[in-house]
JSON list of C-alpha atoms in Angstrom, two decimals:
[
{"chain": "C", "resi": 1, "resn": "MET", "atom": "CA", "xyz": [15.73, 6.73, 12.34]},
{"chain": "C", "resi": 2, "resn": "TYR", "atom": "CA", "xyz": [13.94, 9.81, 10.70]},
{"chain": "C", "resi": 3, "resn": "LYS", "atom": "CA", "xyz": [17.22, 11.14, 9.28]},
{"chain": "C", "resi": 4, "resn": "VAL", "atom": "CA", "xyz": [18.06, 8.00, 7.50]},
{"chain": "C", "resi": 5, "resn": "LEU", "atom": "CA", "xyz": [14.67, 8.00, 5.92]},
{"chain": "C", "resi": 6, "resn": "THR", "atom": "CA", "xyz": [15.12, 11.49, 4.60]},
{"chain": "C", "resi": 7, "resn": "GLN", "atom": "CA", "xyz": [18.56, 10.48, 3.20]},
{"chain": "C", "resi": 8, "resn": "CYS", "atom": "CA", "xyz": [16.64, 7.82, 1.22]},
{"chain": "C", "resi": 9, "resn": "ILE", "atom": "CA", "xyz": [14.28, 10.32, -0.03]},
{"chain": "C", "resi": 10, "resn": "ALA", "atom": "CA", "xyz": [17.47, 12.45, -1.40]},
{"chain": "C", "resi": 11, "resn": "GLY", "atom": "CA", "xyz": [18.77, 9.51, -2.97]},
{"chain": "C", "resi": 12, "resn": "LEU", "atom": "CA", "xyz": [15.25, 8.34, -4.47]},
{"chain": "C", "resi": 13, "resn": "THR", "atom": "CA", "xyz": [14.92, 11.72, -5.88]},
{"chain": "C", "resi": 14, "resn": "GLY", "atom": "CA", "xyz": [18.82, 11.77, -7.39]},
{"chain": "C", "resi": 15, "resn": "GLU", "atom": "CA", "xyz": [20.82, 13.81, -5.58]},
{"chain": "C", "resi": 16, "resn": "LYS", "atom": "CA", "xyz": [24.36, 14.66, -6.38]},
{"chain": "C", "resi": 17, "resn": "THR", "atom": "CA", "xyz": [25.99, 11.95, -4.03]},
{"chain": "C", "resi": 18, "resn": "ILE", "atom": "CA", "xyz": [24.21, 9.04, -5.92]},
{"chain": "C", "resi": 19, "resn": "TYR", "atom": "CA", "xyz": [25.82, 10.18, -9.05]},
{"chain": "C", "resi": 20, "resn": "ARG", "atom": "CA", "xyz": [29.10, 10.34, -7.31]},
{"chain": "C", "resi": 21, "resn": "ARG", "atom": "CA", "xyz": [28.90, 7.09, -5.92]},
{"chain": "C", "resi": 22, "resn": "ARG", "atom": "CA", "xyz": [28.17, 5.61, -9.01]},
{"chain": "C", "resi": 23, "resn": "ALA", "atom": "CA", "xyz": [30.80, 7.45, -10.93]},
{"chain": "C", "resi": 24, "resn": "GLU", "atom": "CA", "xyz": [28.55, 8.65, -13.54]},
{"chain": "C", "resi": 25, "resn": "LYS", "atom": "CA", "xyz": [27.96, 12.02, -15.11]},
{"chain": "C", "resi": 26, "resn": "GLU", "atom": "CA", "xyz": [26.10, 14.36, -12.53]},
{"chain": "C", "resi": 27, "resn": "PRO", "atom": "CA", "xyz": [23.22, 16.21, -14.36]},
{"chain": "C", "resi": 28, "resn": "GLU", "atom": "CA", "xyz": [24.01, 19.91, -15.45]},
{"chain": "C", "resi": 29, "resn": "MET", "atom": "CA", "xyz": [23.25, 22.36, -12.71]},
{"chain": "C", "resi": 30, "resn": "GLY", "atom": "CA", "xyz": [19.78, 23.52, -12.85]},
{"chain": "C", "resi": 31, "resn": "THR", "atom": "CA", "xyz": [18.65, 20.45, -14.93]},
{"chain": "C", "resi": 32, "resn": "PRO", "atom": "CA", "xyz": [15.06, 20.06, -13.59]},
{"chain": "C", "resi": 33, "resn": "GLN", "atom": "CA", "xyz": [13.49, 16.29, -12.85]},
{"chain": "C", "resi": 34, "resn": "THR", "atom": "CA", "xyz": [10.94, 16.29, -15.89]},
{"chain": "C", "resi": 35, "resn": "LYS", "atom": "CA", "xyz": [8.91, 13.50, -14.64]},
{"chain": "C", "resi": 36, "resn": "GLN", "atom": "CA", "xyz": [7.71, 13.00, -10.90]},
{"chain": "C", "resi": 37, "resn": "LYS", "atom": "CA", "xyz": [8.97, 9.70, -9.11]},
{"chain": "C", "resi": 38, "resn": "ARG", "atom": "CA", "xyz": [6.12, 7.17, -8.15]},
{"chain": "C", "resi": 39, "resn": "LEU", "atom": "CA", "xyz": [5.78, 5.33, -5.10]},
{"chain": "C", "resi": 40, "resn": "LYS", "atom": "CA", "xyz": [2.56, 3.09, -4.26]},
{"chain": "C", "resi": 41, "resn": "LEU", "atom": "CA", "xyz": [3.09, 1.57, -0.77]},
{"chain": "C", "resi": 42, "resn": "VAL", "atom": "CA", "xyz": [0.62, -1.58, -0.13]},
{"chain": "C", "resi": 43, "resn": "ILE", "atom": "CA", "xyz": [-0.10, -2.22, 3.33]},
{"chain": "C", "resi": 44, "resn": "ASP", "atom": "CA", "xyz": [-1.51, -5.36, 4.96]},
{"chain": "C", "resi": 45, "resn": "VAL", "atom": "CA", "xyz": [-4.85, -4.31, 7.04]},
{"chain": "C", "resi": 46, "resn": "SER", "atom": "CA", "xyz": [-6.06, -7.83, 7.14]},
{"chain": "C", "resi": 47, "resn": "GLY", "atom": "CA", "xyz": [-7.79, -9.47, 10.24]},
{"chain": "C", "resi": 48, "resn": "SER", "atom": "CA", "xyz": [-4.53, -11.50, 11.05]},
{"chain": "C", "resi": 49, "resn": "MET", "atom": "CA", "xyz": [-2.75, -8.27, 11.22]},
{"chain": "C", "resi": 50, "resn": "TYR", "atom": "CA", "xyz": [-4.65, -6.98, 14.21]},
{"chain": "C", "resi": 51, "resn": "ARG", "atom": "CA", "xyz": [-5.50, -10.76, 15.74]},
{"chain": "C", "resi": 52, "resn": "PHE", "atom": "CA", "xyz": [-1.46, -11.43, 15.93]},
{"chain": "C", "resi": 53, "resn": "ASN", "atom": "CA", "xyz": [-0.25, -7.83, 16.80]},
{"chain": "C", "resi": 54, "resn": "ASN", "atom": "CA", "xyz": [-0.33, -8.95, 20.81]},
{"chain": "C", "resi": 55, "resn": "TYR", "atom": "CA", "xyz": [2.05, -11.50, 19.70]},
{"chain": "C", "resi": 56, "resn": "ASP", "atom": "CA", "xyz": [4.82, -9.47, 17.91]},
{"chain": "C", "resi": 57, "resn": "GLY", "atom": "CA", "xyz": [3.44, -6.12, 17.32]},
{"chain": "C", "resi": 58, "resn": "ARG", "atom": "CA", "xyz": [3.17, -6.21, 13.39]},
{"chain": "C", "resi": 59, "resn": "LEU", "atom": "CA", "xyz": [0.09, -3.84, 13.14]},
{"chain": "C", "resi": 60, "resn": "ASP", "atom": "CA", "xyz": [1.95, -1.27, 15.61]},
{"chain": "C", "resi": 61, "resn": "ARG", "atom": "CA", "xyz": [5.22, -1.86, 13.24]},
{"chain": "C", "resi": 62, "resn": "GLU", "atom": "CA", "xyz": [3.33, -1.19, 10.08]},
{"chain": "C", "resi": 63, "resn": "MET", "atom": "CA", "xyz": [1.17, 1.93, 11.46]},
{"chain": "C", "resi": 64, "resn": "GLU", "atom": "CA", "xyz": [4.62, 3.52, 12.62]},
{"chain": "C", "resi": 65, "resn": "ALA", "atom": "CA", "xyz": [6.44, 2.76, 9.35]},
{"chain": "C", "resi": 66, "resn": "VAL", "atom": "CA", "xyz": [3.39, 4.31, 7.75]},
{"chain": "C", "resi": 67, "resn": "VAL", "atom": "CA", "xyz": [3.75, 7.39, 9.85]},
{"chain": "C", "resi": 68, "resn": "LEU", "atom": "CA", "xyz": [7.80, 7.53, 9.22]},
{"chain": "C", "resi": 69, "resn": "VAL", "atom": "CA", "xyz": [7.11, 7.51, 5.32]},
{"chain": "C", "resi": 70, "resn": "MET", "atom": "CA", "xyz": [4.19, 10.14, 5.35]},
{"chain": "C", "resi": 71, "resn": "GLU", "atom": "CA", "xyz": [6.21, 12.70, 7.70]},
{"chain": "C", "resi": 72, "resn": "ALA", "atom": "CA", "xyz": [9.44, 11.83, 5.39]},
{"chain": "C", "resi": 73, "resn": "PHE", "atom": "CA", "xyz": [7.88, 12.56, 2.03]},
{"chain": "C", "resi": 74, "resn": "GLN", "atom": "CA", "xyz": [5.90, 15.94, 3.13]},
{"chain": "C", "resi": 75, "resn": "GLY", "atom": "CA", "xyz": [7.44, 18.92, 1.36]},
{"chain": "C", "resi": 76, "resn": "HIS", "atom": "CA", "xyz": [8.83, 16.40, -1.64]},
{"chain": "C", "resi": 77, "resn": "GLU", "atom": "CA", "xyz": [5.44, 16.42, -3.67]},
{"chain": "C", "resi": 78, "resn": "GLY", "atom": "CA", "xyz": [7.09, 18.27, -6.79]},
{"chain": "C", "resi": 79, "resn": "ARG", "atom": "CA", "xyz": [9.44, 14.96, -7.09]},
{"chain": "C", "resi": 80, "resn": "ILE", "atom": "CA", "xyz": [7.85, 12.06, -5.61]},
{"chain": "C", "resi": 81, "resn": "GLN", "atom": "CA", "xyz": [4.46, 11.47, -5.12]},
{"chain": "C", "resi": 82, "resn": "TYR", "atom": "CA", "xyz": [2.88, 8.41, -3.02]},
{"chain": "C", "resi": 83, "resn": "ASP", "atom": "CA", "xyz": [-0.06, 6.34, -2.52]},
{"chain": "C", "resi": 84, "resn": "ILE", "atom": "CA", "xyz": [-1.06, 4.16, 0.63]},
{"chain": "C", "resi": 85, "resn": "VAL", "atom": "CA", "xyz": [-3.42, 1.28, -0.50]},
{"chain": "C", "resi": 86, "resn": "GLY", "atom": "CA", "xyz": [-4.49, -1.51, 1.84]},
{"chain": "C", "resi": 87, "resn": "HIS", "atom": "CA", "xyz": [-5.71, -5.07, 1.48]},
{"chain": "C", "resi": 88, "resn": "SER", "atom": "CA", "xyz": [-7.80, -7.30, 3.82]},
{"chain": "C", "resi": 89, "resn": "GLY", "atom": "CA", "xyz": [-9.93, -10.05, 2.91]},
{"chain": "C", "resi": 90, "resn": "GLU", "atom": "CA", "xyz": [-12.52, -7.89, 2.23]},
{"chain": "C", "resi": 91, "resn": "SER", "atom": "CA", "xyz": [-10.63, -5.72, -0.63]},
{"chain": "C", "resi": 92, "resn": "HIS", "atom": "CA", "xyz": [-7.43, -5.63, -2.39]},
{"chain": "C", "resi": 93, "resn": "ASN", "atom": "CA", "xyz": [-7.47, -2.03, -3.20]},
{"chain": "C", "resi": 94, "resn": "ILE", "atom": "CA", "xyz": [-8.22, 0.32, -0.15]},
{"chain": "C", "resi": 95, "resn": "THR", "atom": "CA", "xyz": [-7.12, 3.86, -0.76]},
{"chain": "C", "resi": 96, "resn": "PHE", "atom": "CA", "xyz": [-5.59, 5.15, 2.53]},
{"chain": "C", "resi": 97, "resn": "ILE", "atom": "CA", "xyz": [-3.74, 8.14, 0.69]},
{"chain": "C", "resi": 98, "resn": "ASP", "atom": "CA", "xyz": [-3.98, 9.04, -2.84]},
{"chain": "C", "resi": 99, "resn": "HIS", "atom": "CA", "xyz": [-1.13, 10.79, -4.28]},
{"chain": "C", "resi": 100, "resn": "LYS", "atom": "CA", "xyz": [-3.25, 13.85, -5.80]},
{"chain": "C", "resi": 101, "resn": "ASN", "atom": "CA", "xyz": [-3.98, 14.40, -1.79]},
{"chain": "C", "resi": 102, "resn": "PRO", "atom": "CA", "xyz": [-1.44, 13.58, 0.63]},
{"chain": "C", "resi": 103, "resn": "PRO", "atom": "CA", "xyz": [-1.93, 14.36, 4.16]},
{"chain": "C", "resi": 104, "resn": "ALA", "atom": "CA", "xyz": [-0.99, 17.94, 5.20]},
{"chain": "C", "resi": 105, "resn": "ASP", "atom": "CA", "xyz": [-0.78, 17.78, 8.72]},
{"chain": "C", "resi": 106, "resn": "ASN", "atom": "CA", "xyz": [-0.43, 15.67, 11.87]},
{"chain": "C", "resi": 107, "resn": "LYS", "atom": "CA", "xyz": [-4.17, 15.60, 12.30]},
{"chain": "C", "resi": 108, "resn": "GLN", "atom": "CA", "xyz": [-4.92, 14.01, 9.09]},
{"chain": "C", "resi": 109, "resn": "ARG", "atom": "CA", "xyz": [-2.18, 11.64, 9.32]},
{"chain": "C", "resi": 110, "resn": "LEU", "atom": "CA", "xyz": [-3.53, 10.51, 12.65]},
{"chain": "C", "resi": 111, "resn": "ASP", "atom": "CA", "xyz": [-6.90, 9.93, 11.35]},
{"chain": "C", "resi": 112, "resn": "ILE", "atom": "CA", "xyz": [-5.57, 7.79, 8.45]},
{"chain": "C", "resi": 113, "resn": "ILE", "atom": "CA", "xyz": [-3.25, 5.58, 11.12]},
{"chain": "C", "resi": 114, "resn": "LYS", "atom": "CA", "xyz": [-7.11, 5.38, 12.93]},
{"chain": "C", "resi": 115, "resn": "THR", "atom": "CA", "xyz": [-8.50, 4.03, 10.00]},
{"chain": "C", "resi": 116, "resn": "MET", "atom": "CA", "xyz": [-6.13, 1.48, 9.22]},
{"chain": "C", "resi": 117, "resn": "HIS", "atom": "CA", "xyz": [-6.37, 0.24, 12.85]},
{"chain": "C", "resi": 118, "resn": "ALA", "atom": "CA", "xyz": [-10.13, -0.21, 12.44]},
{"chain": "C", "resi": 119, "resn": "HIS", "atom": "CA", "xyz": [-10.32, -1.91, 9.27]},
{"chain": "C", "resi": 120, "resn": "SER", "atom": "CA", "xyz": [-7.96, -4.72, 10.50]},
{"chain": "C", "resi": 121, "resn": "GLN", "atom": "CA", "xyz": [-9.89, -5.16, 13.99]},
{"chain": "C", "resi": 122, "resn": "PHE", "atom": "CA", "xyz": [-13.33, -5.30, 12.09]},
{"chain": "C", "resi": 123, "resn": "CYS", "atom": "CA", "xyz": [-12.44, -6.58, 8.74]},
{"chain": "C", "resi": 124, "resn": "VAL", "atom": "CA", "xyz": [-13.77, -10.12, 7.66]},
{"chain": "C", "resi": 125, "resn": "SER", "atom": "CA", "xyz": [-11.22, -12.84, 7.50]},
{"chain": "C", "resi": 126, "resn": "GLY", "atom": "CA", "xyz": [-9.35, -13.46, 4.38]},
{"chain": "C", "resi": 127, "resn": "ASP", "atom": "CA", "xyz": [-6.19, -12.59, 2.23]},
{"chain": "C", "resi": 128, "resn": "ASN", "atom": "CA", "xyz": [-5.78, -10.33, -0.93]},
{"chain": "C", "resi": 129, "resn": "THR", "atom": "CA", "xyz": [-2.05, -9.74, -0.91]},
{"chain": "C", "resi": 130, "resn": "LEU", "atom": "CA", "xyz": [-1.45, -11.26, -4.11]},
{"chain": "C", "resi": 131, "resn": "GLU", "atom": "CA", "xyz": [-4.14, -9.61, -5.88]},
{"chain": "C", "resi": 132, "resn": "ALA", "atom": "CA", "xyz": [-3.23, -6.12, -4.49]},
{"chain": "C", "resi": 133, "resn": "THR", "atom": "CA", "xyz": [0.42, -6.62, -5.34]},
{"chain": "C", "resi": 134, "resn": "GLN", "atom": "CA", "xyz": [-0.80, -7.11, -8.85]},
{"chain": "C", "resi": 135, "resn": "SER", "atom": "CA", "xyz": [-3.16, -4.56, -8.75]},
{"chain": "C", "resi": 136, "resn": "ALA", "atom": "CA", "xyz": [-0.57, -1.87, -7.71]},
{"chain": "C", "resi": 137, "resn": "ILE", "atom": "CA", "xyz": [2.02, -3.04, -10.48]},
{"chain": "C", "resi": 138, "resn": "ALA", "atom": "CA", "xyz": [-0.42, -2.91, -12.74]},
{"chain": "C", "resi": 139, "resn": "SER", "atom": "CA", "xyz": [-1.61, 0.92, -12.15]},
{"chain": "C", "resi": 140, "resn": "LEU", "atom": "CA", "xyz": [1.60, 2.30, -11.83]},
{"chain": "C", "resi": 141, "resn": "SER", "atom": "CA", "xyz": [3.00, 0.38, -15.04]},
{"chain": "C", "resi": 142, "resn": "GLN", "atom": "CA", "xyz": [0.32, 2.80, -16.62]},
{"chain": "C", "resi": 143, "resn": "GLU", "atom": "CA", "xyz": [1.39, 6.01, -15.63]},
{"chain": "C", "resi": 144, "resn": "ASP", "atom": "CA", "xyz": [4.22, 8.14, -17.44]},
{"chain": "C", "resi": 145, "resn": "CYS", "atom": "CA", "xyz": [6.51, 8.69, -14.67]},
{"chain": "C", "resi": 146, "resn": "ASP", "atom": "CA", "xyz": [10.51, 9.13, -14.34]},
{"chain": "C", "resi": 147, "resn": "GLU", "atom": "CA", "xyz": [10.54, 5.86, -12.16]},
{"chain": "C", "resi": 148, "resn": "ALA", "atom": "CA", "xyz": [8.07, 3.43, -10.42]},
{"chain": "C", "resi": 149, "resn": "ILE", "atom": "CA", "xyz": [8.12, 1.51, -7.00]},
{"chain": "C", "resi": 150, "resn": "VAL", "atom": "CA", "xyz": [5.75, -0.84, -5.11]},
{"chain": "C", "resi": 151, "resn": "VAL", "atom": "CA", "xyz": [6.89, -1.60, -1.63]},
{"chain": "C", "resi": 152, "resn": "ILE", "atom": "CA", "xyz": [4.12, -4.33, -0.38]},
{"chain": "C", "resi": 153, "resn": "LEU", "atom": "CA", "xyz": [4.20, -4.20, 3.77]},
{"chain": "C", "resi": 154, "resn": "SER", "atom": "CA", "xyz": [2.54, -7.21, 4.96]},
{"chain": "C", "resi": 155, "resn": "ASP", "atom": "CA", "xyz": [2.93, -10.58, 7.28]},
{"chain": "C", "resi": 156, "resn": "ALA", "atom": "CA", "xyz": [4.37, -13.69, 6.09]},
{"chain": "C", "resi": 157, "resn": "ASN", "atom": "CA", "xyz": [0.69, -15.25, 6.25]},
{"chain": "C", "resi": 158, "resn": "LEU", "atom": "CA", "xyz": [0.35, -16.38, 2.70]},
{"chain": "C", "resi": 159, "resn": "GLU", "atom": "CA", "xyz": [0.61, -20.31, 3.12]},
{"chain": "C", "resi": 160, "resn": "ARG", "atom": "CA", "xyz": [-2.55, -20.13, 5.27]},
{"chain": "C", "resi": 161, "resn": "TYR", "atom": "CA", "xyz": [-4.54, -18.82, 2.06]},
{"chain": "C", "resi": 162, "resn": "GLY", "atom": "CA", "xyz": [-2.77, -21.41, -0.39]},
{"chain": "C", "resi": 163, "resn": "ILE", "atom": "CA", "xyz": [-0.62, -18.50, -1.73]},
{"chain": "C", "resi": 164, "resn": "PRO", "atom": "CA", "xyz": [2.67, -20.61, -3.04]},
{"chain": "C", "resi": 165, "resn": "PRO", "atom": "CA", "xyz": [5.84, -18.03, -2.82]},
{"chain": "C", "resi": 166, "resn": "GLU", "atom": "CA", "xyz": [6.28, -18.96, -6.65]},
{"chain": "C", "resi": 167, "resn": "MET", "atom": "CA", "xyz": [2.82, -17.32, -7.26]},
{"chain": "C", "resi": 168, "resn": "PHE", "atom": "CA", "xyz": [3.95, -14.33, -5.37]},
{"chain": "C", "resi": 169, "resn": "ALA", "atom": "CA", "xyz": [7.37, -14.15, -7.11]},
{"chain": "C", "resi": 170, "resn": "ARG", "atom": "CA", "xyz": [5.39, -14.15, -10.33]},
{"chain": "C", "resi": 171, "resn": "ALA", "atom": "CA", "xyz": [3.00, -11.00, -9.47]},
{"chain": "C", "resi": 172, "resn": "MET", "atom": "CA", "xyz": [6.25, -8.90, -8.21]},
{"chain": "C", "resi": 173, "resn": "ASN", "atom": "CA", "xyz": [7.93, -9.60, -11.56]},
{"chain": "C", "resi": 174, "resn": "SER", "atom": "CA", "xyz": [4.64, -8.86, -13.52]},
{"chain": "C", "resi": 175, "resn": "ASN", "atom": "CA", "xyz": [5.78, -5.94, -15.39]},
{"chain": "C", "resi": 176, "resn": "PRO", "atom": "CA", "xyz": [9.40, -4.73, -15.86]},
{"chain": "C", "resi": 177, "resn": "ARG", "atom": "CA", "xyz": [8.26, -0.83, -15.97]},
{"chain": "C", "resi": 178, "resn": "VAL", "atom": "CA", "xyz": [7.85, -1.06, -12.17]},
{"chain": "C", "resi": 179, "resn": "ASN", "atom": "CA", "xyz": [10.28, -2.34, -9.43]},
{"chain": "C", "resi": 180, "resn": "ALA", "atom": "CA", "xyz": [8.54, -4.41, -6.87]},
{"chain": "C", "resi": 181, "resn": "TYR", "atom": "CA", "xyz": [9.97, -5.52, -3.23]},
{"chain": "C", "resi": 182, "resn": "ALA", "atom": "CA", "xyz": [8.25, -6.99, -0.20]},
{"chain": "C", "resi": 183, "resn": "ILE", "atom": "CA", "xyz": [8.92, -6.23, 3.36]},
{"chain": "C", "resi": 184, "resn": "PHE", "atom": "CA", "xyz": [7.42, -8.76, 5.91]},
{"chain": "C", "resi": 185, "resn": "ILE", "atom": "CA", "xyz": [6.90, -7.27, 9.18]},
{"chain": "C", "resi": 186, "resn": "GLY", "atom": "CA", "xyz": [5.12, -10.54, 11.13]},
{"chain": "C", "resi": 187, "resn": "SER", "atom": "CA", "xyz": [6.20, -13.91, 11.11]},
{"chain": "C", "resi": 188, "resn": "LEU", "atom": "CA", "xyz": [4.86, -17.17, 13.04]},
{"chain": "C", "resi": 189, "resn": "GLY", "atom": "CA", "xyz": [8.05, -18.85, 14.05]},
{"chain": "C", "resi": 190, "resn": "ASP", "atom": "CA", "xyz": [10.61, -18.88, 10.72]},
{"chain": "C", "resi": 191, "resn": "GLN", "atom": "CA", "xyz": [7.54, -18.30, 8.30]},
{"chain": "C", "resi": 192, "resn": "ALA", "atom": "CA", "xyz": [9.00, -14.94, 6.87]},
{"chain": "C", "resi": 193, "resn": "SER", "atom": "CA", "xyz": [12.53, -16.21, 6.39]},
{"chain": "C", "resi": 194, "resn": "ARG", "atom": "CA", "xyz": [11.31, -19.11, 4.99]},
{"chain": "C", "resi": 195, "resn": "LEU", "atom": "CA", "xyz": [9.31, -16.97, 2.33]},
{"chain": "C", "resi": 196, "resn": "THR", "atom": "CA", "xyz": [11.93, -14.56, 1.44]},
{"chain": "C", "resi": 197, "resn": "SER", "atom": "CA", "xyz": [14.34, -17.37, 0.46]},
{"chain": "C", "resi": 198, "resn": "LYS", "atom": "CA", "xyz": [12.12, -18.65, -2.30]},
{"chain": "C", "resi": 199, "resn": "LEU", "atom": "CA", "xyz": [11.28, -14.94, -3.57]},
{"chain": "C", "resi": 200, "resn": "PRO", "atom": "CA", "xyz": [13.47, -12.83, -6.10]},
{"chain": "C", "resi": 201, "resn": "ALA", "atom": "CA", "xyz": [17.06, -12.32, -4.68]},
{"chain": "C", "resi": 202, "resn": "GLY", "atom": "CA", "xyz": [17.25, -8.80, -3.24]},
{"chain": "C", "resi": 203, "resn": "ARG", "atom": "CA", "xyz": [13.39, -8.17, -3.40]},
{"chain": "C", "resi": 204, "resn": "SER", "atom": "CA", "xyz": [11.97, -9.12, -0.27]},
{"chain": "C", "resi": 205, "resn": "PHE", "atom": "CA", "xyz": [13.11, -8.44, 3.57]},
{"chain": "C", "resi": 206, "resn": "VAL", "atom": "CA", "xyz": [12.34, -9.39, 6.84]},
{"chain": "C", "resi": 207, "resn": "CYS", "atom": "CA", "xyz": [11.72, -6.63, 9.55]},
{"chain": "C", "resi": 208, "resn": "LEU", "atom": "CA", "xyz": [10.59, -7.59, 12.87]},
{"chain": "C", "resi": 209, "resn": "ASP", "atom": "CA", "xyz": [12.09, -4.43, 14.52]},
{"chain": "C", "resi": 210, "resn": "LEU", "atom": "CA", "xyz": [10.91, -0.65, 13.61]},
{"chain": "C", "resi": 211, "resn": "LYS", "atom": "CA", "xyz": [14.40, 0.71, 13.62]},
{"chain": "C", "resi": 212, "resn": "ASN", "atom": "CA", "xyz": [15.23, -1.30, 10.64]},
{"chain": "C", "resi": 213, "resn": "ILE", "atom": "CA", "xyz": [13.04, 0.13, 8.57]},
{"chain": "C", "resi": 214, "resn": "PRO", "atom": "CA", "xyz": [14.86, 3.17, 7.08]},
{"chain": "C", "resi": 215, "resn": "GLN", "atom": "CA", "xyz": [17.64, 1.35, 6.22]},
{"chain": "C", "resi": 216, "resn": "ILE", "atom": "CA", "xyz": [15.52, -1.31, 4.49]},
{"chain": "C", "resi": 217, "resn": "LEU", "atom": "CA", "xyz": [14.04, 1.04, 2.50]},
{"chain": "C", "resi": 218, "resn": "GLN", "atom": "CA", "xyz": [17.40, 2.73, 1.75]},
{"chain": "C", "resi": 219, "resn": "GLN", "atom": "CA", "xyz": [18.36, -0.21, 0.32]},
{"chain": "C", "resi": 220, "resn": "ILE", "atom": "CA", "xyz": [15.02, -0.48, -2.20]},
{"chain": "C", "resi": 221, "resn": "PHE", "atom": "CA", "xyz": [15.47, 3.19, -3.41]},
{"chain": "C", "resi": 222, "resn": "ALA", "atom": "CA", "xyz": [19.36, 2.44, -3.76]},
{"chain": "C", "resi": 223, "resn": "ALA", "atom": "CA", "xyz": [18.65, -0.60, -5.83]},
{"chain": "C", "resi": 224, "resn": "SER", "atom": "CA", "xyz": [15.60, 0.64, -7.49]},
{"chain": "C", "resi": 225, "resn": "VAL", "atom": "CA", "xyz": [17.71, 3.71, -8.94]},
{"chain": "C", "resi": 226, "resn": "LEU", "atom": "CA", "xyz": [20.33, 1.38, -10.60]},
{"chain": "C", "resi": 227, "resn": "ASN", "atom": "CA", "xyz": [17.54, -0.86, -11.90]},
{"chain": "C", "resi": 228, "resn": "THR", "atom": "CA", "xyz": [16.10, 1.89, -13.96]},
{"chain": "C", "resi": 229, "resn": "GLN", "atom": "CA", "xyz": [19.27, 2.55, -15.64]}
]
């Protein structure tokens, strides 16, 4: 699983195999990546993530996915920088990792996971998925970067808070400079599949098994590379 995720990063940072698959001209030997790529991971730390964790393991799955991302991106800071921000009923922009100060070791990564869990356990009820998506896209659109990607990790509980899929879709498509994707890691019944069917094609995924996260991220990164051409 970790190997697949590191391959995702290789694709995102423009390794030669990407150019070969697309039958394009490879960059000249030694040509530097002049601008960094930017990723903003938007995670759901709302009360429902903690409340329904015993039902389908959604919070555990999200925390494990965050650990995978943190470990995989370590050492690649020169070419890609990432933020991890959360949302709940209390706020749409809770900073867990700032791209200027990523976690350097296991202790710092563990502290981030503990903070995520505690926030989800004790925060007030509510949902700011829409506001968090809009904020993440707006902030990345202002940056001078090689590529901008927003990935939203969430449960599919939007309808409970009166958020129609069409509104969420508009938020995802709000700026053409930023490629936004949603991964739904929790679902009551067919909640997630019904939601993804109404979102932009190829921009949303249902993942109820952690082992599928690297493959989904690989699809996202590959699609994002093509979308920026």
